[in-house]
PDB file of C-alpha atoms in Angstrom:
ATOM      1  CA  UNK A   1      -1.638  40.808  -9.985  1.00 29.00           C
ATOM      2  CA  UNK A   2       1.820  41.825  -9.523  1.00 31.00           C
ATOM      3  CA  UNK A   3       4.276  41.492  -6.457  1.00 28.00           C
ATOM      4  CA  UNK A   4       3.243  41.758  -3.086  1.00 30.00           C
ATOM      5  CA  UNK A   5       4.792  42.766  -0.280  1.00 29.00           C
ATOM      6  CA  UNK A   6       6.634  40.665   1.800  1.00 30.00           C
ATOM      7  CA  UNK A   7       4.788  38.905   4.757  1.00 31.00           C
ATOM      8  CA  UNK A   8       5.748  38.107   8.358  1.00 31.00           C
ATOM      9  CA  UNK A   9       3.505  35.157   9.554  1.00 31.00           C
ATOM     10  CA  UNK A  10       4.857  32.497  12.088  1.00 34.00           C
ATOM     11  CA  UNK A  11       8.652  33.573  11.288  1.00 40.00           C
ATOM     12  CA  UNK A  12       7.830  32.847   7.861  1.00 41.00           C
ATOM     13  CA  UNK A  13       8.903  35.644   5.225  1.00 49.00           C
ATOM     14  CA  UNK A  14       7.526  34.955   1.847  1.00 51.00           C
ATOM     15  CA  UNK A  15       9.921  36.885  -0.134  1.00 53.00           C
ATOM     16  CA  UNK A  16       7.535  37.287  -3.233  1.00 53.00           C
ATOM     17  CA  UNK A  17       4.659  35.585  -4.589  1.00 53.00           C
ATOM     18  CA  UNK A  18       3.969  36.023  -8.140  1.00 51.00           C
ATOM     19  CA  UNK A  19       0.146  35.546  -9.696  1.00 51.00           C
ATOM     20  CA  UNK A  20      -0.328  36.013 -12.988  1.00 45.00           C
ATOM     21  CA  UNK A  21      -3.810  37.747 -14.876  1.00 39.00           C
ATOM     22  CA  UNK A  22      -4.806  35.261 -17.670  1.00 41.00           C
ATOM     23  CA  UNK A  23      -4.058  37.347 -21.247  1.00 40.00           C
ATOM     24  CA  UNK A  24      -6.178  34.685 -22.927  1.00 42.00           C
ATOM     25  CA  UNK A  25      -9.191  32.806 -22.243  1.00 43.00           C
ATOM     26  CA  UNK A  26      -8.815  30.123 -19.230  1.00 48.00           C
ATOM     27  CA  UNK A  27      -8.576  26.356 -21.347  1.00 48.00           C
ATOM     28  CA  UNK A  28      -8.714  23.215 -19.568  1.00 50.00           C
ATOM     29  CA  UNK A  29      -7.440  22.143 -23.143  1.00 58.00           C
ATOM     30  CA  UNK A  30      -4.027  23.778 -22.624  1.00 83.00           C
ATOM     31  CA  UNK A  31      -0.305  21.798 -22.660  1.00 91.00           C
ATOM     32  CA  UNK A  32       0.436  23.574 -19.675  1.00 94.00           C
ATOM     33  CA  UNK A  33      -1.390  26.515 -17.903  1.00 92.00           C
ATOM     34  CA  UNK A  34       0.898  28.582 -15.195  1.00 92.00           C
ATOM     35  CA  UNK A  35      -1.075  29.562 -12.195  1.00 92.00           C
ATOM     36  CA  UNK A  36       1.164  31.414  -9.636  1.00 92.00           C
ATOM     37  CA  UNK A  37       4.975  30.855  -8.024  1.00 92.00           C
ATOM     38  CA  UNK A  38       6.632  32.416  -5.016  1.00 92.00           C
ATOM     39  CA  UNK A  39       9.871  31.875  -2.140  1.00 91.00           C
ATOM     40  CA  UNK A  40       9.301  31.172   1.182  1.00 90.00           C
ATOM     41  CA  UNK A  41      11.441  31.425   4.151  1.00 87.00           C
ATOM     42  CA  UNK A  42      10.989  29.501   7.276  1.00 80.00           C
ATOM     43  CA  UNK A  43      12.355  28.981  10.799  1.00 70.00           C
ATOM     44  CA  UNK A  44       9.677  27.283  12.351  1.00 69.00           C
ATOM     45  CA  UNK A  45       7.512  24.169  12.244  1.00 69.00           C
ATOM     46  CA  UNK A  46       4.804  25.248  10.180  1.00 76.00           C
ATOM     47  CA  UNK A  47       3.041  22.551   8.447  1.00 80.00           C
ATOM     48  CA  UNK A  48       0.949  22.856   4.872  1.00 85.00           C
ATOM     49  CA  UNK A  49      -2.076  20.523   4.786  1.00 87.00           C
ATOM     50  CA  UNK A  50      -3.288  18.507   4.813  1.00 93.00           C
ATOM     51  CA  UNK A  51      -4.579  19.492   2.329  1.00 94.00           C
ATOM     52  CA  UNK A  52      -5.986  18.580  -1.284  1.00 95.00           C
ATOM     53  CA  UNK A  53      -4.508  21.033  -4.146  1.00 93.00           C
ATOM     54  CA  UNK A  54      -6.177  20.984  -7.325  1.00 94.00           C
ATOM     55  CA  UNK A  55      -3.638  21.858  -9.625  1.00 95.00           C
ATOM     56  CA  UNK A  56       0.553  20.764  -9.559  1.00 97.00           C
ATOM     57  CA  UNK A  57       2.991  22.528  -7.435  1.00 97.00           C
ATOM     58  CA  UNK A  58       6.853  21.749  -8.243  1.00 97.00           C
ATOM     59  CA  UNK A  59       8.941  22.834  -4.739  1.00 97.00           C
ATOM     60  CA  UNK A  60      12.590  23.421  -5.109  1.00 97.00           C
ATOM     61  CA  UNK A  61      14.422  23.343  -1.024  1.00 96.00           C
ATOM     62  CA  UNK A  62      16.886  26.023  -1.228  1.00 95.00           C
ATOM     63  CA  UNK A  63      17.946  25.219   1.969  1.00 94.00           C
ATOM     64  CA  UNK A  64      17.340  23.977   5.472  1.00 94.00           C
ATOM     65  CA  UNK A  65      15.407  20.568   5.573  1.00 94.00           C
ATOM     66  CA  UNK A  66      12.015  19.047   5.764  1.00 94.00           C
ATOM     67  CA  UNK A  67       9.311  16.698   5.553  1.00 94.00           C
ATOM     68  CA  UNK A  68       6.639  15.824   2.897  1.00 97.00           C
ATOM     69  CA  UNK A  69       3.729  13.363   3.552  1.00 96.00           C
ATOM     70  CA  UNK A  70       1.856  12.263   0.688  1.00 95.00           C
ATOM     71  CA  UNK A  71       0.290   8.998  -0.266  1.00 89.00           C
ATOM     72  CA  UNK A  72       0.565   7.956   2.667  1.00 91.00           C
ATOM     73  CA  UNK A  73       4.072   7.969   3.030  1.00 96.00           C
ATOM     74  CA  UNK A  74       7.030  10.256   4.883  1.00 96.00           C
ATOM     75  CA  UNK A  75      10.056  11.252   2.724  1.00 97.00           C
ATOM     76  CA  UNK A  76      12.535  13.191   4.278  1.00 96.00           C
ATOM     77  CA  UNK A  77      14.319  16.578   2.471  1.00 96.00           C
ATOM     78  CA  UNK A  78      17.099  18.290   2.134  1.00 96.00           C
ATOM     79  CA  UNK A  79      18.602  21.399   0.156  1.00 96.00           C
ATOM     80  CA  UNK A  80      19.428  20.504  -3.520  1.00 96.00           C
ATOM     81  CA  UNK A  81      15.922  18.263  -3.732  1.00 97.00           C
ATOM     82  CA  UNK A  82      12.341  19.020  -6.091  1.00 97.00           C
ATOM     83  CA  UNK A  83       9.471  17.569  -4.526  1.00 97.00           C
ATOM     84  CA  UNK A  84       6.005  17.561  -6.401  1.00 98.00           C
ATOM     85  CA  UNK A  85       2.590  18.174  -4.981  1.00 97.00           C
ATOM     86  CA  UNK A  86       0.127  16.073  -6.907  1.00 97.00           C
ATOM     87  CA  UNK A  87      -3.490  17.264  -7.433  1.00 97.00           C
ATOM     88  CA  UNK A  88      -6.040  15.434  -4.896  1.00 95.00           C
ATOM     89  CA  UNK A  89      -3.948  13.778  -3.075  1.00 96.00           C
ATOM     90  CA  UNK A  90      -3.810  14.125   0.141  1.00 96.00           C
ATOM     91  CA  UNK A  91       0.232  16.424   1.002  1.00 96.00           C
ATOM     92  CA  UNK A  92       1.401  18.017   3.925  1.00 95.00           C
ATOM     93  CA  UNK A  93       5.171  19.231   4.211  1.00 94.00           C
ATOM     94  CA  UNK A  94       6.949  21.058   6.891  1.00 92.00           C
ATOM     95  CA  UNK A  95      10.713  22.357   7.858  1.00 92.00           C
ATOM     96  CA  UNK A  96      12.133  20.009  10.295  1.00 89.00           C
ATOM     97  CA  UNK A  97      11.756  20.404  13.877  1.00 85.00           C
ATOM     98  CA  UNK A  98      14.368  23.340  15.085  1.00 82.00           C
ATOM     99  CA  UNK A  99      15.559  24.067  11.620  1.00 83.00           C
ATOM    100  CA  UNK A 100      14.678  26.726   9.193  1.00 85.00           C
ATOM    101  CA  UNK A 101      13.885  26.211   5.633  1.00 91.00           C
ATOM    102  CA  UNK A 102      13.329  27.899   1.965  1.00 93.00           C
ATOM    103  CA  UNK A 103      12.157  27.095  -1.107  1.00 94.00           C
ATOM    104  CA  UNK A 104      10.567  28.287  -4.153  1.00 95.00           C
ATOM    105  CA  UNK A 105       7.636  26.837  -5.656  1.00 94.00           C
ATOM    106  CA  UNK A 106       5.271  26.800  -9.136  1.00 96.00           C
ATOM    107  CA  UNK A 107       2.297  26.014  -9.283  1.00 95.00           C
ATOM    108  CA  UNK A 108       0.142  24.962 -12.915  1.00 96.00           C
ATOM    109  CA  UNK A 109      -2.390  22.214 -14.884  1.00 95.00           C
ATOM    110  CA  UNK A 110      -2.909  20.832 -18.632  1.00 94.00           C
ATOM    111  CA  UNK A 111      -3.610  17.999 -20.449  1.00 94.00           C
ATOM    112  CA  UNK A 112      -0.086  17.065 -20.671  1.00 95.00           C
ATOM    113  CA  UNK A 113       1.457  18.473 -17.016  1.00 96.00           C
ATOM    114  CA  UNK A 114       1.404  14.108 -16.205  1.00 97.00           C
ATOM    115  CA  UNK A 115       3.249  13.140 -18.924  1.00 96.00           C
ATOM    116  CA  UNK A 116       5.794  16.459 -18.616  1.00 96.00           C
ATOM    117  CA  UNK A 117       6.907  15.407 -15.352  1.00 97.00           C
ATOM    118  CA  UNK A 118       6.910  11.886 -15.573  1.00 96.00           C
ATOM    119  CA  UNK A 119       9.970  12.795 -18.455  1.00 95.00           C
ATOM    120  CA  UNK A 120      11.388  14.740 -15.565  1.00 94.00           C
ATOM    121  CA  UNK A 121      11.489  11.040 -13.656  1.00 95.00           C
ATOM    122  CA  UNK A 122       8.495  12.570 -10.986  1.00 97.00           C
ATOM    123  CA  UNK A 123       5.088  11.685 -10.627  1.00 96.00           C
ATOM    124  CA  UNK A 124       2.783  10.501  -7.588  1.00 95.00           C
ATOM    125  CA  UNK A 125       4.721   7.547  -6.242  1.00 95.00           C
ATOM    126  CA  UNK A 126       8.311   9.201  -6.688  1.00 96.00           C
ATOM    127  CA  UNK A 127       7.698  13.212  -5.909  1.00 97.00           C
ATOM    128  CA  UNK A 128      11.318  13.779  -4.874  1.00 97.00           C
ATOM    129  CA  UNK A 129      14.137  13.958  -7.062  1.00 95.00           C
ATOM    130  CA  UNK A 130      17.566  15.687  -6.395  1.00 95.00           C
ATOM    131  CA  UNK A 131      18.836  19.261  -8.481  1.00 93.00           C
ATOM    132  CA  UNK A 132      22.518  18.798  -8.580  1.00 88.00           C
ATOM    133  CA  UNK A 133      23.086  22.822  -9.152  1.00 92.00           C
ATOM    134  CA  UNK A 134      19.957  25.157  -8.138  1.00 94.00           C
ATOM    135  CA  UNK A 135      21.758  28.449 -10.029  1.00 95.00           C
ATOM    136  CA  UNK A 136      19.475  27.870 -12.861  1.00 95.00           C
ATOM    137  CA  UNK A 137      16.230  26.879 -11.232  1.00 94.00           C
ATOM    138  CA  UNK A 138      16.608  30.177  -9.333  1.00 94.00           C
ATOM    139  CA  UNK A 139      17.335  32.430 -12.165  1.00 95.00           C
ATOM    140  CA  UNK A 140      14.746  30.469 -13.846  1.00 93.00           C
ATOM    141  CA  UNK A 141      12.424  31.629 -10.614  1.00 94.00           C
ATOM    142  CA  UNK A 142      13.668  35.066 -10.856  1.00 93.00           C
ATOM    143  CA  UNK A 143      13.025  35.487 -14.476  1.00 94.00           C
ATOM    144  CA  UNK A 144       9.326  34.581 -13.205  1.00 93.00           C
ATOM    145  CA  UNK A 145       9.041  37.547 -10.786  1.00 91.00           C
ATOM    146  CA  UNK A 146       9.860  40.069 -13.361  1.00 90.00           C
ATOM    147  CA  UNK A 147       7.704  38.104 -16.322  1.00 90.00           C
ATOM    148  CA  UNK A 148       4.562  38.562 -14.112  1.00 85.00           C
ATOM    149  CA  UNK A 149       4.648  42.404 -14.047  1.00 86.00           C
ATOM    150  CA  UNK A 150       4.859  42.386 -18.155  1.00 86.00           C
ATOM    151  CA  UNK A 151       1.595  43.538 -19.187  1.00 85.00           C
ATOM    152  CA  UNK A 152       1.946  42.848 -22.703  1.00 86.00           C
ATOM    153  CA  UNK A 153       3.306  39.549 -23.000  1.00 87.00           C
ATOM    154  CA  UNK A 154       3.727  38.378 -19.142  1.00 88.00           C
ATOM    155  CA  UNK A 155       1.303  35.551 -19.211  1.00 88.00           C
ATOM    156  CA  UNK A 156       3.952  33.916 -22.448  1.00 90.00           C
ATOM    157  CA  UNK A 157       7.077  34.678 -20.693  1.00 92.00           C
ATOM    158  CA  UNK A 158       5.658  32.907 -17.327  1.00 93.00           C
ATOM    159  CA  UNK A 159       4.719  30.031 -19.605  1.00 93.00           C
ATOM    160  CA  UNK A 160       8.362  29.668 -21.076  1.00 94.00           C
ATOM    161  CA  UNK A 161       9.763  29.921 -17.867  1.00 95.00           C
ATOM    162  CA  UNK A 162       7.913  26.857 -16.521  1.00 95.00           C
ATOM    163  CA  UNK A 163       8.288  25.094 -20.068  1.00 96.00           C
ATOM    164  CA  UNK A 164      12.541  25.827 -19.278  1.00 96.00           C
ATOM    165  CA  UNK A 165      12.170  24.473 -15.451  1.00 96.00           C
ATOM    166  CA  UNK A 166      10.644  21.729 -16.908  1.00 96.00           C
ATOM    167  CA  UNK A 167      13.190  21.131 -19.569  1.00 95.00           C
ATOM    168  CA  UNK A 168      15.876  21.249 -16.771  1.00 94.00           C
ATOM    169  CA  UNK A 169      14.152  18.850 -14.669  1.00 94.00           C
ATOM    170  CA  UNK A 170      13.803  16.060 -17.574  1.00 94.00           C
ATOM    171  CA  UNK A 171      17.722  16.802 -18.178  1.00 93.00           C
ATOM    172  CA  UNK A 172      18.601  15.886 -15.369  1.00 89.00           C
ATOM    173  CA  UNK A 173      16.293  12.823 -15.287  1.00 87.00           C
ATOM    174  CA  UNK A 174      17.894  12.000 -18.699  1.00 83.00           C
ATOM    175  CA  UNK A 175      21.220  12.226 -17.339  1.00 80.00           C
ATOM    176  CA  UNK A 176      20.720  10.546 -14.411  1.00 71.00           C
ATOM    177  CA  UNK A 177      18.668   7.894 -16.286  1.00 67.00           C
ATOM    178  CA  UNK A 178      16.047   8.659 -13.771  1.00 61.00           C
ATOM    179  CA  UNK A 179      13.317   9.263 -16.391  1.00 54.00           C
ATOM    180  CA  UNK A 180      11.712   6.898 -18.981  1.00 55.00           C
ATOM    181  CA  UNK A 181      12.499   8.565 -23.031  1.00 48.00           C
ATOM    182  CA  UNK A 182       9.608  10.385 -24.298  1.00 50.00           C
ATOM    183  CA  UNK A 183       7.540   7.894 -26.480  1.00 50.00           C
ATOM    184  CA  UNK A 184       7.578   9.269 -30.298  1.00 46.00           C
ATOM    185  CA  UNK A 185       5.291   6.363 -31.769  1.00 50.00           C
ATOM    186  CA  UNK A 186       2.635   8.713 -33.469  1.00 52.00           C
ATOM    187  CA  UNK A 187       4.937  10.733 -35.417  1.00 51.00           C
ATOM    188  CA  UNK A 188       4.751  10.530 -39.258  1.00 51.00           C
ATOM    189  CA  UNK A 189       6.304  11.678 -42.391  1.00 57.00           C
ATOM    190  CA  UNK A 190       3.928  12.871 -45.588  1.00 53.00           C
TER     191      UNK A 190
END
């Protein structure tokens, strides 16, 4: 599936929203499998959830400000922040009354999608962290939209893009001391 067009829905635009065909055989035994991304513009309150999602969804607020509820508990945000959408837990997240709001978001699973975001200092109980410059994380995002209409090697290029947002993310954490060093007690030298 390729680009759609853009959609009008409660002032909402969704700019694009990206899906990609599997090129290989769905694993639950991947690192990290990509399942869709997409923008979203909007200037009214609509609220997502809640709901359970069964896979991760990294947001990135472009701008405008809003609200996320999850675990129980209200965090308020603000252009320049990533907030994470765990798997079965309970999320909502809105704009803030009488403001508008946009943000991109990605959406994937794997066996190691915990531990890769816990190195970019998020996980359940902290799902907001701030993205001193979003120039990258939206050419990152726009490097998406075009991978997903590569028939040939789409599904890899998607997959490297999310492997680089994630990279960025646990850079910042690292420089920011935000996020714990990756553990490297099972390596070995024959």
């Amino acid at each position: 599936t390729g680009c759609q067009q853009p959609v009008n829905a409660i002032n909402c635009v969704m700019d694009r929203f990206e899906s990609s065909v599997p090129f290989c055989e769905p694993s639950s035994g991947l690192d990290l499998r990509y399942y869709y991304c997409g923008t979203l513009e909007c200037d009214q309150e609509r609220l997502l959830g809640p709901a359970l999602w069964v896979h991760w969804r990294l947001h990135f607020v472009l701008s405008g400000r809003g609200r996320l509820t999850t675990g129980g508990k209200v965090r308020e945000l603000q252009a320049g922040q990533c907030f994470l959408i765990a798997p079965d837990v309970l999320t909502s997240y809105q704009p803030e009354p009488g403001t508008s709001w946009a943000y991109y978001w990605v959406a994937f699973n794997g066996l190691n999608a915990q531990a890769h975001l816990r190195r970019a200092g998020l996980s359940v109980d902290e799902p907001v962290i701030g993205i001193a410059d979003l120039a990258p994380v939206v050419a990152g995002f726009e490097r998406m939209f075009s991978a997903s209409r590569q028939p040939g090697s789409g599904d890899l290029r998607l997959l490297a893009e999310l492997y680089q947002l994630l990279a960025l993310l646990a850079d910042t954490a690292n420089a920011t001391g935000a996020a714990p060093h990756p553990r490297h007690d099972n390596l070995y030298v024959t």
